[in-house]
Amino acid sequence: MQPQGGENERGPTDEEAFQLAAAYVSDAQFARNIPFQTARRCIWYYRLYTRWVTWGPMYVFLALNLALAFLETPAKPQLESPLWVTMLLESLCLVAFSSRLVHLAKFTERSVFWKDPKNICVLVTIILTVIDMVIYVALTHSGYYIVRWSRALRPLFVINFSESRQLRRSFRNIRRTLPEILGVLVLFLFSIAIFSLMAFKLFGKRHLITGEGKPYFQNYFNIFFELYVLVTTSNSPDVMMPAYNSSSWYAIFFIIYIVVNTYLFMSIFLAVVYNNYRKHLKNEVRNSVFSKRRTMAKAFGILRERLGEGWAVSQQSWMQLVGMAVPSMSQAQRLLLWQVSDEEHTGHIGKQAFVRLTDLLNIEVIETRGRQHPLQSCAPRVYSSAASQALRHVVHHRFFRYFFDGVILLNAGFIAGDEASLAIRQAEWLFLGLYVLEILLKLYTYEPQTFFSRSNFWNWFDVMIVISALLATIIVHSTTTSTQILDFLLILRVLRLLRIVESFERFRVVIHTMINIGPTMVTYAGLIMVFYYTFAILGMELFQGKIRFFPAGSADAQPFCGNPLLNGSKFYNEKYCKNNFNDLSSSFVLLVELTVVNQWHVLASGFVAVTNVGARVYFILFHMIVVILVINIFIAFILEAFILEYTLDKGETESAIEKKIQELGLGIAEEDVAGNGMVLVDNMETQDQEPSGVEASKPADSRIMFKISDRRYRTVDTLLQRMFEEELAPEYEGPYDDHEDIDVRPQQLTLDNLV
């Protein structure tokens, strides 16, 4: 780094320079786009802002704020809390949100802070919530009923804090997609309206009667709703039967309607929704990648030195930077990534290789140190004996795994048998003995710390399931066990069958693919939960107490779900009384049932009966927003991500890391079952001093081995970037703002702008 005092001379701003560069690297790695001032105090506040000790509690307060609806009226009697308790908890959440906002303002320029819509939205939501709390408390103590309308605003906190950038990106893309799909939606509704008019003219005057004895297709708005439900197939063939019973020719009308609206329009709608959403998502990912590259270019401009004929970053500066940006990364992993970056072995790297650092950091690499088995140290003669070696050879052999796979399948047949049978109960102890023996043999063969390393999910899974099954079997034979606990423990025994997944390559590929796209699925699950929460709050305010559920034998049981208006309704006849909006958990269950869409029109009819026909608007809006829009985007995105991970080879960055691991002789063989294939071929120096490279003479317990994790990606952005990798030029950094200076020269970094 060339400071102000001269070339290759360390200046007084070295530490601050590395702190600033490390902040840029961390931003680029996690795709953060939080503008911060570069004064030393601001950098300190910003690095504190991005640490888990400050953002971790935010997730706790966000979850608590949402969970308050379980305790507030309406709520289950055993959970409902006094008003002062919920108000106190909500006040604590608002204080935490305000503190986070103040913390953000500490390192952000005032003009930038007040122009950010996220900050304005959070601040306005806090103010509105406080006003609503004051009015609600005052009127409640005065004996008046008032709606807590600010509860529906709580998801805004989840969306607008900086920690929720993936969720915010999804909402932003949905918002941008809506205008483009509006034309198809209008045309779809127009088609239903036309068919509804034809049905009204065709069947309205024929005085047909439904199976429930009600007039058939004699009200246009009822016809429109019934045909809208038919698009979801929930009321098929019931809606057609009165006309079909009258004349077989009428079936043609419904067949044409289903082909046009269910198969044609719904398919077009799905295609348009996802195509436009993918376009906006690609733009978001492209902008994120360009922003990441520009941020890394800033870090390069801070640390660059005049080396040779151009500007570069030395190995010493690079290692120090990565150590500050990712303190948890070992010296060995840093050296490995440096070897990948310094392809020419010059001891320094240029801008393009430096910018690629964040891609390297976001590939999950497993590092394992080769260790000697404890028995080898305690009893070397016994552990190295011919009998011991023969036993370990048996455990290593693939037929050992095949044998226990057969045991699992045989056990499956016994689990499906009659629990009352004495032979089956005794066989259970035999299977448990075999499973325990398998674990003990593996622990005898493989080094325990390697066997139980963090990356060996299946080993942990095997041991936990066997221990749980052993405890379950012991407790099952106890006569004091309650029925519910007994059922739960029996399920644990069934889970042993999942171990068979490990034995088949295709099964493992599917599981690993699901693991890789899991973070993205969590993001979309969060998106769905935001809509669920909002509709649940609205549903409770609109329909609470209208339908009630009374357990069998209840002393205060009332007929017709507690509402005479449901007398003779299909809702009551189908025993749907427990599907209500009387508390948050019941509301969530009901919304899940509406998402599945089967019988959703029957559920809607119950609330229409106890209120008015306007209740249909609530259920249609939920179906259109959640089922047609969000769920379709979720399914289409998961399909594309799954196909990408399931069929394509590793990306460019992964291939580079894997190639370097093999070149250095630090690879992990895939045949070793116990350690997920961990066989050391060579070793690497991992002491605090600067490593000199790869050596082959270290003792066995200092050996290091590497493997790209099955999870592969550390962040969601890495997977998204992988999806559009072929459409992103590797060197292009995107357009710049006129005022943006990405090449921050070291001589420009002075005490004036760091203090």
PDB file of C-alpha atoms in Angstrom, residues 390-632:
ATOM      1  CA  ALA A 390      -9.412 -57.020   9.922  1.00  0.00           C
ATOM      2  CA  LEU A 391     -12.358 -55.605  11.879  1.00  0.00           C
ATOM      3  CA  ARG A 392     -11.696 -52.082  10.585  1.00  0.00           C
ATOM      4  CA  HIS A 393     -11.391 -53.442   7.070  1.00  0.00           C
ATOM      5  CA  VAL A 394     -14.846 -54.991   7.420  1.00  0.00           C
ATOM      6  CA  VAL A 395     -16.312 -51.677   8.578  1.00  0.00           C
ATOM      7  CA  HIS A 396     -14.673 -49.886   5.643  1.00  0.00           C
ATOM      8  CA  HIS A 397     -16.100 -52.364   3.142  1.00  0.00           C
ATOM      9  CA  ARG A 398     -19.196 -51.386   1.197  1.00  0.00           C
ATOM     10  CA  PHE A 399     -20.959 -54.625   2.175  1.00  0.00           C
ATOM     11  CA  PHE A 400     -20.960 -53.408   5.760  1.00  0.00           C
ATOM     12  CA  ARG A 401     -23.203 -50.551   4.634  1.00  0.00           C
ATOM     13  CA  TYR A 402     -25.305 -52.875   2.446  1.00  0.00           C
ATOM     14  CA  PHE A 403     -25.887 -55.196   5.406  1.00  0.00           C
ATOM     15  CA  PHE A 404     -27.250 -52.453   7.622  1.00  0.00           C
ATOM     16  CA  ASP A 405     -29.339 -51.066   4.756  1.00  0.00           C
ATOM     17  CA  GLY A 406     -30.975 -54.470   4.630  1.00  0.00           C
ATOM     18  CA  VAL A 407     -31.484 -54.352   8.389  1.00  0.00           C
ATOM     19  CA  ILE A 408     -33.258 -51.012   8.049  1.00  0.00           C
ATOM     20  CA  LEU A 409     -35.590 -52.340   5.356  1.00  0.00           C
ATOM     21  CA  LEU A 410     -36.341 -55.437   7.411  1.00  0.00           C
ATOM     22  CA  ASN A 411     -36.985 -53.227  10.426  1.00  0.00           C
ATOM     23  CA  ALA A 412     -39.483 -51.240   8.345  1.00  0.00           C
ATOM     24  CA  GLY A 413     -41.605 -54.338   7.920  1.00  0.00           C
ATOM     25  CA  PHE A 414     -41.609 -55.006  11.654  1.00  0.00           C
ATOM     26  CA  ILE A 415     -42.494 -51.383  12.463  1.00  0.00           C
ATOM     27  CA  ALA A 416     -45.512 -51.685  10.159  1.00  0.00           C
ATOM     28  CA  GLY A 417     -46.620 -54.800  12.004  1.00  0.00           C
ATOM     29  CA  ASP A 418     -48.876 -55.193  15.029  1.00  0.00           C
ATOM     30  CA  GLU A 419     -47.322 -53.551  18.097  1.00  0.00           C
ATOM     31  CA  ALA A 420     -49.254 -55.965  20.311  1.00  0.00           C
ATOM     32  CA  SER A 421     -47.359 -58.937  18.909  1.00  0.00           C
ATOM     33  CA  LEU A 422     -44.743 -60.332  21.330  1.00  0.00           C
ATOM     34  CA  ALA A 423     -42.444 -61.356  18.488  1.00  0.00           C
ATOM     35  CA  ILE A 424     -42.423 -57.831  17.051  1.00  0.00           C
ATOM     36  CA  ARG A 425     -41.699 -56.275  20.448  1.00  0.00           C
ATOM     37  CA  GLN A 426     -38.800 -58.653  21.018  1.00  0.00           C
ATOM     38  CA  ALA A 427     -37.469 -58.085  17.494  1.00  0.00           C
ATOM     39  CA  GLU A 428     -37.348 -54.365  18.253  1.00  0.00           C
ATOM     40  CA  TRP A 429     -34.643 -54.990  20.837  1.00  0.00           C
ATOM     41  CA  LEU A 430     -32.693 -57.028  18.265  1.00  0.00           C
ATOM     42  CA  PHE A 431     -32.779 -54.194  15.742  1.00  0.00           C
ATOM     43  CA  LEU A 432     -31.766 -51.669  18.384  1.00  0.00           C
ATOM     44  CA  GLY A 433     -28.846 -53.881  19.365  1.00  0.00           C
ATOM     45  CA  LEU A 434     -27.686 -54.043  15.749  1.00  0.00           C
ATOM     46  CA  TYR A 435     -27.925 -50.247  15.357  1.00  0.00           C
ATOM     47  CA  VAL A 436     -25.946 -49.656  18.537  1.00  0.00           C
ATOM     48  CA  LEU A 437     -23.356 -52.184  17.372  1.00  0.00           C
ATOM     49  CA  GLU A 438     -23.051 -50.350  14.049  1.00  0.00           C
ATOM     50  CA  ILE A 439     -22.381 -47.022  15.786  1.00  0.00           C
ATOM     51  CA  LEU A 440     -19.811 -48.577  18.118  1.00  0.00           C
ATOM     52  CA  LEU A 441     -17.970 -50.252  15.235  1.00  0.00           C
ATOM     53  CA  LYS A 442     -17.825 -46.973  13.324  1.00  0.00           C
ATOM     54  CA  LEU A 443     -16.509 -45.126  16.374  1.00  0.00           C
ATOM     55  CA  TYR A 444     -13.891 -47.854  16.780  1.00  0.00           C
ATOM     56  CA  THR A 445     -12.836 -47.539  13.147  1.00  0.00           C
ATOM     57  CA  TYR A 446     -13.006 -43.791  12.563  1.00  0.00           C
ATOM     58  CA  GLU A 447     -11.509 -41.025  14.662  1.00  0.00           C
ATOM     59  CA  PRO A 448     -14.355 -39.711  16.895  1.00  0.00           C
ATOM     60  CA  GLN A 449     -13.800 -35.973  16.346  1.00  0.00           C
ATOM     61  CA  THR A 450     -13.786 -36.514  12.594  1.00  0.00           C
ATOM     62  CA  PHE A 451     -16.838 -38.764  12.851  1.00  0.00           C
ATOM     63  CA  PHE A 452     -18.727 -36.067  14.757  1.00  0.00           C
ATOM     64  CA  SER A 453     -17.450 -33.083  12.801  1.00  0.00           C
ATOM     65  CA  ARG A 454     -19.920 -30.342  11.956  1.00  0.00           C
ATOM     66  CA  SER A 455     -20.030 -31.313   8.278  1.00  0.00           C
ATOM     67  CA  ASN A 456     -21.001 -34.962   8.920  1.00  0.00           C
ATOM     68  CA  PHE A 457     -24.744 -34.500   9.118  1.00  0.00           C
ATOM     69  CA  TRP A 458     -25.614 -38.137   8.512  1.00  0.00           C
ATOM     70  CA  ASN A 459     -23.373 -39.384  11.320  1.00  0.00           C
ATOM     71  CA  TRP A 460     -25.072 -37.023  13.770  1.00  0.00           C
ATOM     72  CA  PHE A 461     -28.445 -38.027  12.377  1.00  0.00           C
ATOM     73  CA  ASP A 462     -27.696 -41.759  12.799  1.00  0.00           C
ATOM     74  CA  VAL A 463     -26.564 -41.410  16.396  1.00  0.00           C
ATOM     75  CA  MET A 464     -29.433 -39.133  17.421  1.00  0.00           C
ATOM     76  CA  ILE A 465     -32.038 -41.383  15.828  1.00  0.00           C
ATOM     77  CA  VAL A 466     -30.591 -44.516  17.419  1.00  0.00           C
ATOM     78  CA  ILE A 467     -30.437 -42.872  20.851  1.00  0.00           C
ATOM     79  CA  SER A 468     -33.981 -41.534  20.445  1.00  0.00           C
ATOM     80  CA  ALA A 469     -35.251 -44.923  19.298  1.00  0.00           C
ATOM     81  CA  LEU A 470     -33.566 -46.624  22.243  1.00  0.00           C
ATOM     82  CA  LEU A 471     -35.173 -44.202  24.699  1.00  0.00           C
ATOM     83  CA  ALA A 472     -38.504 -44.517  22.892  1.00  0.00           C
ATOM     84  CA  THR A 473     -38.472 -48.298  23.132  1.00  0.00           C
ATOM     85  CA  ILE A 474     -37.640 -48.174  26.836  1.00  0.00           C
ATOM     86  CA  ILE A 475     -40.394 -45.656  27.538  1.00  0.00           C
ATOM     87  CA  VAL A 476     -42.908 -47.508  25.353  1.00  0.00           C
ATOM     88  CA  HIS A 477     -42.653 -50.483  27.685  1.00  0.00           C
ATOM     89  CA  SER A 478     -43.534 -48.237  30.617  1.00  0.00           C
ATOM     90  CA  THR A 479     -47.226 -48.350  31.519  1.00  0.00           C
ATOM     91  CA  THR A 480     -47.134 -44.777  32.890  1.00  0.00           C
ATOM     92  CA  THR A 481     -46.509 -43.159  29.529  1.00  0.00           C
ATOM     93  CA  SER A 482     -49.314 -40.934  28.226  1.00  0.00           C
ATOM     94  CA  THR A 483     -50.850 -41.708  24.846  1.00  0.00           C
ATOM     95  CA  GLN A 484     -49.579 -38.529  23.167  1.00  0.00           C
ATOM     96  CA  ILE A 485     -46.006 -39.063  24.370  1.00  0.00           C
ATOM     97  CA  LEU A 486     -46.201 -42.673  23.263  1.00  0.00           C
ATOM     98  CA  ASP A 487     -47.311 -41.655  19.778  1.00  0.00           C
ATOM     99  CA  PHE A 488     -44.466 -39.154  19.527  1.00  0.00           C
ATOM    100  CA  LEU A 489     -41.879 -41.717  20.561  1.00  0.00           C
ATOM    101  CA  LEU A 490     -43.203 -44.242  18.074  1.00  0.00           C
ATOM    102  CA  ILE A 491     -42.703 -41.625  15.355  1.00  0.00           C
ATOM    103  CA  LEU A 492     -39.052 -41.364  16.412  1.00  0.00           C
ATOM    104  CA  ARG A 493     -38.680 -45.062  15.761  1.00  0.00           C
ATOM    105  CA  VAL A 494     -40.097 -44.631  12.276  1.00  0.00           C
ATOM    106  CA  LEU A 495     -37.552 -41.885  11.561  1.00  0.00           C
ATOM    107  CA  ARG A 496     -34.832 -44.524  11.568  1.00  0.00           C
ATOM    108  CA  LEU A 497     -36.009 -45.425   8.076  1.00  0.00           C
ATOM    109  CA  LEU A 498     -34.690 -42.081   6.832  1.00  0.00           C
ATOM    110  CA  ARG A 499     -31.166 -43.444   7.221  1.00  0.00           C
ATOM    111  CA  ILE A 500     -31.724 -45.346   3.996  1.00  0.00           C
ATOM    112  CA  VAL A 501     -31.507 -42.016   2.155  1.00  0.00           C
ATOM    113  CA  GLU A 502     -27.783 -41.890   2.846  1.00  0.00           C
ATOM    114  CA  SER A 503     -27.144 -45.147   1.032  1.00  0.00           C
ATOM    115  CA  PHE A 504     -28.353 -44.195  -2.436  1.00  0.00           C
ATOM    116  CA  GLU A 505     -26.482 -41.702  -4.578  1.00  0.00           C
ATOM    117  CA  ARG A 506     -29.616 -40.322  -6.237  1.00  0.00           C
ATOM    118  CA  PHE A 507     -31.246 -39.773  -2.868  1.00  0.00           C
ATOM    119  CA  ARG A 508     -28.176 -37.923  -1.617  1.00  0.00           C
ATOM    120  CA  VAL A 509     -28.090 -35.721  -4.706  1.00  0.00           C
ATOM    121  CA  VAL A 510     -31.699 -34.688  -4.164  1.00  0.00           C
ATOM    122  CA  ILE A 511     -31.119 -33.993  -0.472  1.00  0.00           C
ATOM    123  CA  HIS A 512     -27.974 -31.966  -1.162  1.00  0.00           C
ATOM    124  CA  THR A 513     -29.800 -29.990  -3.827  1.00  0.00           C
ATOM    125  CA  MET A 514     -32.575 -29.198  -1.361  1.00  0.00           C
ATOM    126  CA  ILE A 515     -29.950 -28.090   1.161  1.00  0.00           C
ATOM    127  CA  ASN A 516     -28.396 -25.718  -1.372  1.00  0.00           C
ATOM    128  CA  ILE A 517     -31.661 -24.053  -2.328  1.00  0.00           C
ATOM    129  CA  GLY A 518     -32.908 -24.143   1.272  1.00  0.00           C
ATOM    130  CA  PRO A 519     -31.983 -20.520   2.122  1.00  0.00           C
ATOM    131  CA  THR A 520     -33.877 -19.304  -0.928  1.00  0.00           C
ATOM    132  CA  MET A 521     -36.881 -21.385   0.075  1.00  0.00           C
ATOM    133  CA  VAL A 522     -36.716 -19.816   3.535  1.00  0.00           C
ATOM    134  CA  THR A 523     -36.824 -16.357   1.946  1.00  0.00           C
ATOM    135  CA  TYR A 524     -39.974 -17.173   0.006  1.00  0.00           C
ATOM    136  CA  ALA A 525     -41.460 -18.904   3.029  1.00  0.00           C
ATOM    137  CA  GLY A 526     -40.912 -15.649   4.914  1.00  0.00           C
ATOM    138  CA  LEU A 527     -42.645 -13.801   2.094  1.00  0.00           C
ATOM    139  CA  ILE A 528     -45.660 -16.108   2.364  1.00  0.00           C
ATOM    140  CA  MET A 529     -45.710 -15.767   6.155  1.00  0.00           C
ATOM    141  CA  VAL A 530     -45.881 -11.976   5.862  1.00  0.00           C
ATOM    142  CA  PHE A 531     -49.046 -12.301   3.772  1.00  0.00           C
ATOM    143  CA  TYR A 532     -50.384 -14.966   6.124  1.00  0.00           C
ATOM    144  CA  TYR A 533     -49.868 -12.720   9.131  1.00  0.00           C
ATOM    145  CA  THR A 534     -51.540  -9.737   7.492  1.00  0.00           C
ATOM    146  CA  PHE A 535     -54.553 -11.729   6.316  1.00  0.00           C
ATOM    147  CA  ALA A 536     -54.775 -13.478   9.696  1.00  0.00           C
ATOM    148  CA  ILE A 537     -54.951 -10.135  11.528  1.00  0.00           C
ATOM    149  CA  LEU A 538     -57.564  -8.848   9.075  1.00  0.00           C
ATOM    150  CA  GLY A 539     -59.529 -12.070   9.379  1.00  0.00           C
ATOM    151  CA  MET A 540     -59.582 -11.882  13.179  1.00  0.00           C
ATOM    152  CA  GLU A 541     -60.809  -8.298  13.102  1.00  0.00           C
ATOM    153  CA  LEU A 542     -63.518  -9.131  10.563  1.00  0.00           C
ATOM    154  CA  PHE A 543     -64.732 -12.562  11.684  1.00  0.00           C
ATOM    155  CA  GLN A 544     -63.705 -13.190  15.317  1.00  0.00           C
ATOM    156  CA  GLY A 545     -66.430 -14.793  17.384  1.00  0.00           C
ATOM    157  CA  LYS A 546     -68.732 -15.349  14.386  1.00  0.00           C
ATOM    158  CA  ILE A 547     -67.992 -19.097  14.327  1.00  0.00           C
ATOM    159  CA  ARG A 548     -67.034 -21.064  17.431  1.00  0.00           C
ATOM    160  CA  PHE A 549     -65.816 -24.563  18.124  1.00  0.00           C
ATOM    161  CA  PHE A 550     -67.033 -26.607  21.077  1.00  0.00           C
ATOM    162  CA  PRO A 551     -65.159 -29.838  21.937  1.00  0.00           C
ATOM    163  CA  ALA A 552     -67.188 -32.990  22.356  1.00  0.00           C
ATOM    164  CA  GLY A 553     -68.794 -33.102  25.798  1.00  0.00           C
ATOM    165  CA  SER A 554     -68.261 -29.393  26.430  1.00  0.00           C
ATOM    166  CA  ALA A 555     -70.608 -28.011  29.089  1.00  0.00           C
ATOM    167  CA  ASP A 556     -71.262 -24.775  27.185  1.00  0.00           C
ATOM    168  CA  ALA A 557     -71.610 -26.382  23.756  1.00  0.00           C
ATOM    169  CA  GLN A 558     -73.985 -24.659  21.348  1.00  0.00           C
ATOM    170  CA  PRO A 559     -75.418 -26.035  18.095  1.00  0.00           C
ATOM    171  CA  PHE A 560     -74.500 -24.851  14.612  1.00  0.00           C
ATOM    172  CA  CYS A 561     -70.948 -23.692  15.584  1.00  0.00           C
ATOM    173  CA  GLY A 562     -72.484 -21.235  18.010  1.00  0.00           C
ATOM    174  CA  ASN A 563     -74.340 -19.374  15.240  1.00  0.00           C
ATOM    175  CA  PRO A 564     -77.906 -20.278  14.118  1.00  0.00           C
ATOM    176  CA  LEU A 565     -77.189 -18.756  10.689  1.00  0.00           C
ATOM    177  CA  LEU A 566     -75.133 -21.878   9.886  1.00  0.00           C
ATOM    178  CA  ASN A 567     -78.121 -24.168  10.363  1.00  0.00           C
ATOM    179  CA  GLY A 568     -78.315 -26.481   7.349  1.00  0.00           C
ATOM    180  CA  SER A 569     -75.149 -25.056   5.751  1.00  0.00           C
ATOM    181  CA  LYS A 570     -72.527 -27.271   4.178  1.00  0.00           C
ATOM    182  CA  PHE A 571     -69.956 -25.597   6.429  1.00  0.00           C
ATOM    183  CA  TYR A 572     -71.716 -26.934   9.511  1.00  0.00           C
ATOM    184  CA  ASN A 573     -72.617 -30.296   7.995  1.00  0.00           C
ATOM    185  CA  GLU A 574     -68.941 -30.919   7.139  1.00  0.00           C
ATOM    186  CA  LYS A 575     -67.985 -30.181  10.782  1.00  0.00           C
ATOM    187  CA  TYR A 576     -65.764 -27.207   9.908  1.00  0.00           C
ATOM    188  CA  CYS A 577     -66.479 -25.305  13.136  1.00  0.00           C
ATOM    189  CA  LYS A 578     -62.823 -25.366  14.212  1.00  0.00           C
ATOM    190  CA  ASN A 579     -61.890 -23.455  11.055  1.00  0.00           C
ATOM    191  CA  ASN A 580     -62.345 -19.954  12.427  1.00  0.00           C
ATOM    192  CA  PHE A 581     -60.582 -16.635  13.029  1.00  0.00           C
ATOM    193  CA  ASN A 582     -60.924 -16.611  16.817  1.00  0.00           C
ATOM    194  CA  ASP A 583     -57.149 -16.635  17.458  1.00  0.00           C
ATOM    195  CA  LEU A 584     -53.919 -16.433  15.488  1.00  0.00           C
ATOM    196  CA  SER A 585     -53.086 -20.143  15.390  1.00  0.00           C
ATOM    197  CA  SER A 586     -56.579 -21.076  14.163  1.00  0.00           C
ATOM    198  CA  SER A 587     -56.345 -18.321  11.565  1.00  0.00           C
ATOM    199  CA  PHE A 588     -53.045 -19.692  10.254  1.00  0.00           C
ATOM    200  CA  VAL A 589     -54.498 -23.199   9.962  1.00  0.00           C
ATOM    201  CA  LEU A 590     -57.490 -21.842   8.069  1.00  0.00           C
ATOM    202  CA  LEU A 591     -55.268 -19.857   5.698  1.00  0.00           C
ATOM    203  CA  VAL A 592     -53.217 -22.987   4.987  1.00  0.00           C
ATOM    204  CA  GLU A 593     -56.452 -24.777   4.084  1.00  0.00           C
ATOM    205  CA  LEU A 594     -57.361 -21.899   1.783  1.00  0.00           C
ATOM    206  CA  THR A 595     -53.920 -22.129   0.158  1.00  0.00           C
ATOM    207  CA  VAL A 596     -54.490 -25.810  -0.620  1.00  0.00           C
ATOM    208  CA  VAL A 597     -57.778 -24.578  -2.246  1.00  0.00           C
ATOM    209  CA  ASN A 598     -59.645 -27.835  -1.765  1.00  0.00           C
ATOM    210  CA  GLN A 599     -63.082 -26.953  -0.315  1.00  0.00           C
ATOM    211  CA  TRP A 600     -62.026 -23.308   0.071  1.00  0.00           C
ATOM    212  CA  HIS A 601     -65.379 -22.169  -1.283  1.00  0.00           C
ATOM    213  CA  VAL A 602     -67.143 -24.151   1.467  1.00  0.00           C
ATOM    214  CA  LEU A 603     -64.970 -22.441   4.070  1.00  0.00           C
ATOM    215  CA  ALA A 604     -65.792 -19.067   2.526  1.00  0.00           C
ATOM    216  CA  SER A 605     -69.509 -19.889   2.458  1.00  0.00           C
ATOM    217  CA  GLY A 606     -69.541 -20.314   6.233  1.00  0.00           C
ATOM    218  CA  PHE A 607     -68.261 -16.785   6.838  1.00  0.00           C
ATOM    219  CA  VAL A 608     -70.556 -15.405   4.162  1.00  0.00           C
ATOM    220  CA  ALA A 609     -73.493 -17.013   5.976  1.00  0.00           C
ATOM    221  CA  VAL A 610     -72.621 -15.414   9.325  1.00  0.00           C
ATOM    222  CA  THR A 611     -71.805 -11.965   7.841  1.00  0.00           C
ATOM    223  CA  ASN A 612     -72.767 -11.027   4.277  1.00  0.00           C
ATOM    224  CA  VAL A 613     -71.826 -11.715   0.693  1.00  0.00           C
ATOM    225  CA  GLY A 614     -69.091  -9.071   0.902  1.00  0.00           C
ATOM    226  CA  ALA A 615     -66.973 -11.580   2.875  1.00  0.00           C
ATOM    227  CA  ARG A 616     -66.204 -13.259  -0.441  1.00  0.00           C
ATOM    228  CA  VAL A 617     -63.915 -10.338  -1.296  1.00  0.00           C
ATOM    229  CA  TYR A 618     -61.569 -11.325   1.538  1.00  0.00           C
ATOM    230  CA  PHE A 619     -61.280 -14.925   0.328  1.00  0.00           C
ATOM    231  CA  ILE A 620     -60.939 -14.009  -3.365  1.00  0.00           C
ATOM    232  CA  LEU A 621     -58.198 -11.483  -2.570  1.00  0.00           C
ATOM    233  CA  PHE A 622     -56.331 -14.077  -0.514  1.00  0.00           C
ATOM    234  CA  HIS A 623     -56.591 -16.594  -3.332  1.00  0.00           C
ATOM    235  CA  MET A 624     -55.437 -14.149  -6.007  1.00  0.00           C
ATOM    236  CA  ILE A 625     -52.524 -12.698  -4.004  1.00  0.00           C
ATOM    237  CA  VAL A 626     -51.200 -15.734  -2.175  1.00  0.00           C
ATOM    238  CA  VAL A 627     -52.222 -18.739  -4.277  1.00  0.00           C
ATOM    239  CA  ILE A 628     -52.134 -17.379  -7.822  1.00  0.00           C
ATOM    240  CA  LEU A 629     -49.312 -14.839  -7.476  1.00  0.00           C
ATOM    241  CA  VAL A 630     -46.951 -15.670  -4.600  1.00  0.00           C
ATOM    242  CA  ILE A 631     -47.255 -19.473  -4.608  1.00  0.00           C
ATOM    243  CA  ASN A 632     -46.807 -19.620  -8.381  1.00  0.00           C
TER     244      ASN A 632
END
